[in-house]
Amino acid sequence: PVRQLEILELLRMISTDEGVAIILISHDLRVVAQLARKVLVLDQGALAEQTTVGELLSRSQTDAGRRLAGAFREFAGECHG
């Protein structure tokens, strides 16, 4: 079966080689970090923040961004702890 990493690599190749923009909707910041240069954080369907993954994790400007970053850190800690 095709795995997630193979699909992500294929998307990255298509985007780079063909110059195609990709809109990726995900709660998984690991996936977003691999493909996205810009991140839009939505809160109840409204745009709350536009940033990078690094900025989101280090100094988010909104409650929605901080909640998402906190959930990512908590999940990452559970996986490594």
Backbone as numpy.savetxt, mean C-alpha at the origin, in Angstrom:
# Nx Ny Nz CAx CAy CAz Cx Cy Cz
-0.08 -23.45 -8.88 -0.90 -22.24 -8.88 -0.04 -20.98 -8.88
-0.60 -19.93 -9.46 0.09 -18.64 -9.50 0.05 -18.03 -8.10
1.19 -17.54 -7.67 1.26 -16.95 -6.33 1.22 -15.43 -6.41
0.93 -14.83 -5.26 0.79 -13.38 -5.17 2.05 -12.67 -5.67
3.23 -13.14 -5.28 4.46 -12.48 -5.71 4.63 -12.50 -7.22
4.22 -13.58 -7.85 4.31 -13.66 -9.31 3.38 -12.65 -9.97
2.19 -12.51 -9.43 1.23 -11.54 -9.97 1.74 -10.12 -9.77
2.29 -9.84 -8.59 2.82 -8.50 -8.33 3.98 -8.17 -9.26
4.85 -9.13 -9.50 5.97 -8.91 -10.42 5.46 -8.67 -11.84
4.45 -9.41 -12.25 3.87 -9.20 -13.57 3.27 -7.79 -13.68
2.55 -7.36 -12.66 1.99 -6.01 -12.67 3.09 -4.96 -12.73
4.17 -5.17 -11.97 5.28 -4.22 -11.98 5.92 -4.15 -13.37
6.10 -5.31 -14.01 6.68 -5.34 -15.36 5.79 -4.62 -16.36
4.51 -4.89 -16.31 3.58 -4.23 -17.23 3.62 -2.72 -17.04
3.60 -2.30 -15.80 3.61 -0.87 -15.50 4.90 -0.21 -16.01
6.03 -0.85 -15.75 7.32 -0.29 -16.14 7.55 -0.37 -17.65
7.36 -1.55 -18.21 7.66 -1.77 -19.63 6.69 -1.06 -20.57
5.44 -1.04 -20.20 4.41 -0.48 -21.07 4.00 0.94 -20.69
4.48 1.42 -19.55 4.11 2.76 -19.10 2.65 2.86 -18.68
2.12 1.75 -18.19 0.71 1.69 -17.81 0.56 2.04 -16.34
-0.39 2.89 -16.03 -0.70 3.19 -14.63 -1.61 2.10 -14.07
-1.39 1.78 -12.83 -2.19 0.75 -12.16 -2.85 1.35 -10.93
-4.12 1.10 -10.79 -4.83 1.48 -9.57 -5.02 0.21 -8.76
-4.44 0.19 -7.59 -4.48 -0.98 -6.73 -5.24 -0.62 -5.46
-6.25 -1.39 -5.15 -7.04 -1.15 -3.95 -6.73 -2.27 -2.97
-6.16 -1.92 -1.82 -5.74 -2.94 -0.87 -5.58 -2.35 0.53
-5.80 -3.20 1.52 -5.48 -2.84 2.91 -4.09 -3.36 3.28
-3.46 -4.11 2.37 -2.18 -4.74 2.64 -1.05 -3.80 2.21
-0.46 -3.10 3.18 0.59 -2.14 2.86 1.85 -2.81 2.32
2.05 -4.09 2.60 3.19 -4.79 2.01 3.05 -4.84 0.50
1.85 -5.11 0.03 1.59 -5.15 -1.41 1.69 -3.74 -2.00
1.07 -2.80 -1.34 1.09 -1.41 -1.81 2.52 -0.90 -1.91
3.35 -1.20 -0.91 4.73 -0.73 -0.89 5.53 -1.27 -2.07
5.19 -2.45 -2.55 5.92 -3.05 -3.66 5.59 -2.40 -5.00
4.39 -1.84 -5.13 3.96 -1.36 -6.44 3.73 0.15 -6.53
3.38 0.77 -5.44 2.88 2.14 -5.53 3.94 3.19 -5.22
3.87 4.28 -5.95 4.67 5.45 -5.62 3.84 6.41 -4.77
2.55 6.46 -5.05 1.63 7.30 -4.28 0.58 6.43 -3.62
0.15 6.85 -2.44 -0.87 6.13 -1.70 -1.99 7.11 -1.36
-3.21 6.70 -1.65 -4.37 7.48 -1.24 -5.06 6.72 -0.12
-5.28 7.40 0.99 -5.96 6.80 2.14 -7.39 7.31 2.14
-8.33 6.39 2.14 -9.74 6.76 2.19 -10.28 6.55 3.59
-11.19 7.40 3.98 -11.88 7.28 5.27 -13.37 7.42 4.99
-14.09 6.32 5.15 -15.52 6.28 4.87 -15.84 6.76 3.46
-14.98 6.35 2.51 -15.20 6.66 1.11 -14.69 8.01 0.65
-14.17 8.82 1.56 -13.66 10.14 1.20 -12.14 10.15 1.31
-11.49 10.88 0.41 -10.04 10.99 0.44 -9.60 11.68 1.72
-8.76 11.00 2.50 -8.28 11.56 3.75 -6.84 12.04 3.62
-6.05 11.35 2.77 -4.63 11.67 2.71 -4.03 11.13 1.42
-3.10 11.87 0.85 -2.31 11.42 -0.30 -0.86 11.53 0.10
-0.12 10.41 0.03 1.24 10.38 0.55 2.01 9.23 -0.08
3.16 8.89 0.49 3.91 7.70 0.12 3.78 6.69 1.25
4.15 5.43 1.00 4.08 4.43 2.06 5.00 4.81 3.21
6.20 5.27 2.90 7.14 5.68 3.93 6.60 6.79 4.81
6.03 7.79 4.18 5.45 8.91 4.93 4.25 8.45 5.76
3.45 7.57 5.19 2.29 7.06 5.90 2.72 6.34 7.17
3.76 5.53 7.07 4.22 4.77 8.23 4.96 5.63 9.25
5.64 6.67 8.80 6.45 7.45 9.74 5.75 8.69 10.29
4.92 9.32 9.48 4.28 10.56 9.98 3.00 10.89 9.21
2.05 10.00 9.35 0.76 10.22 8.71 0.11 11.50 9.25
-0.62 12.18 8.39 -1.25 13.45 8.75 -2.69 13.31 9.20
-3.26 12.10 9.11 -4.67 11.93 9.43 -4.89 10.75 10.37
-6.02 10.76 11.06 -6.37 9.63 11.92 -6.50 8.35 11.11
-7.11 8.44 9.93 -7.29 7.25 9.09 -5.94 6.66 8.69
-5.00 7.50 8.33 -3.66 7.05 7.96 -2.93 6.43 9.14
-3.06 7.05 10.29 -2.41 6.51 11.49 -3.01 5.16 11.90
-4.33 5.01 11.74 -4.96 3.72 12.04 -4.45 2.64 11.09
-4.37 2.96 9.81 -3.88 2.00 8.82 -2.43 1.63 9.11
-1.60 2.62 9.39 -0.19 2.36 9.70 -0.06 1.54 10.98
-0.86 1.84 11.98 -0.82 1.10 13.23 -1.23 -0.35 13.05
-2.25 -0.58 12.25 -2.69 -1.94 11.97 -1.61 -2.70 11.23
-0.92 -2.04 10.32 0.17 -2.67 9.59 1.29 -3.07 10.55
1.67 -2.15 11.43 2.73 -2.44 12.40 2.35 -3.59 13.32
1.10 -3.58 13.77 0.62 -4.64 14.66 0.67 -5.99 13.96
0.21 -6.04 12.72 0.23 -7.27 11.94 1.65 -7.73 11.70
2.52 -6.80 11.32 3.92 -7.15 11.05 4.58 -7.67 12.32
4.25 -7.09 13.47 4.80 -7.57 14.74 4.32 -8.97 15.08
3.07 -9.27 14.80 2.54 -10.61 15.05 3.22 -11.64 14.17
3.54 -11.25 12.94 4.17 -12.19 12.01 5.63 -12.46 12.38
6.27 -11.48 13.01 7.70 -11.62 13.33 7.93 -11.90 14.81
6.89 -11.85 15.63 7.09 -11.97 17.06 6.66 -13.26 17.56
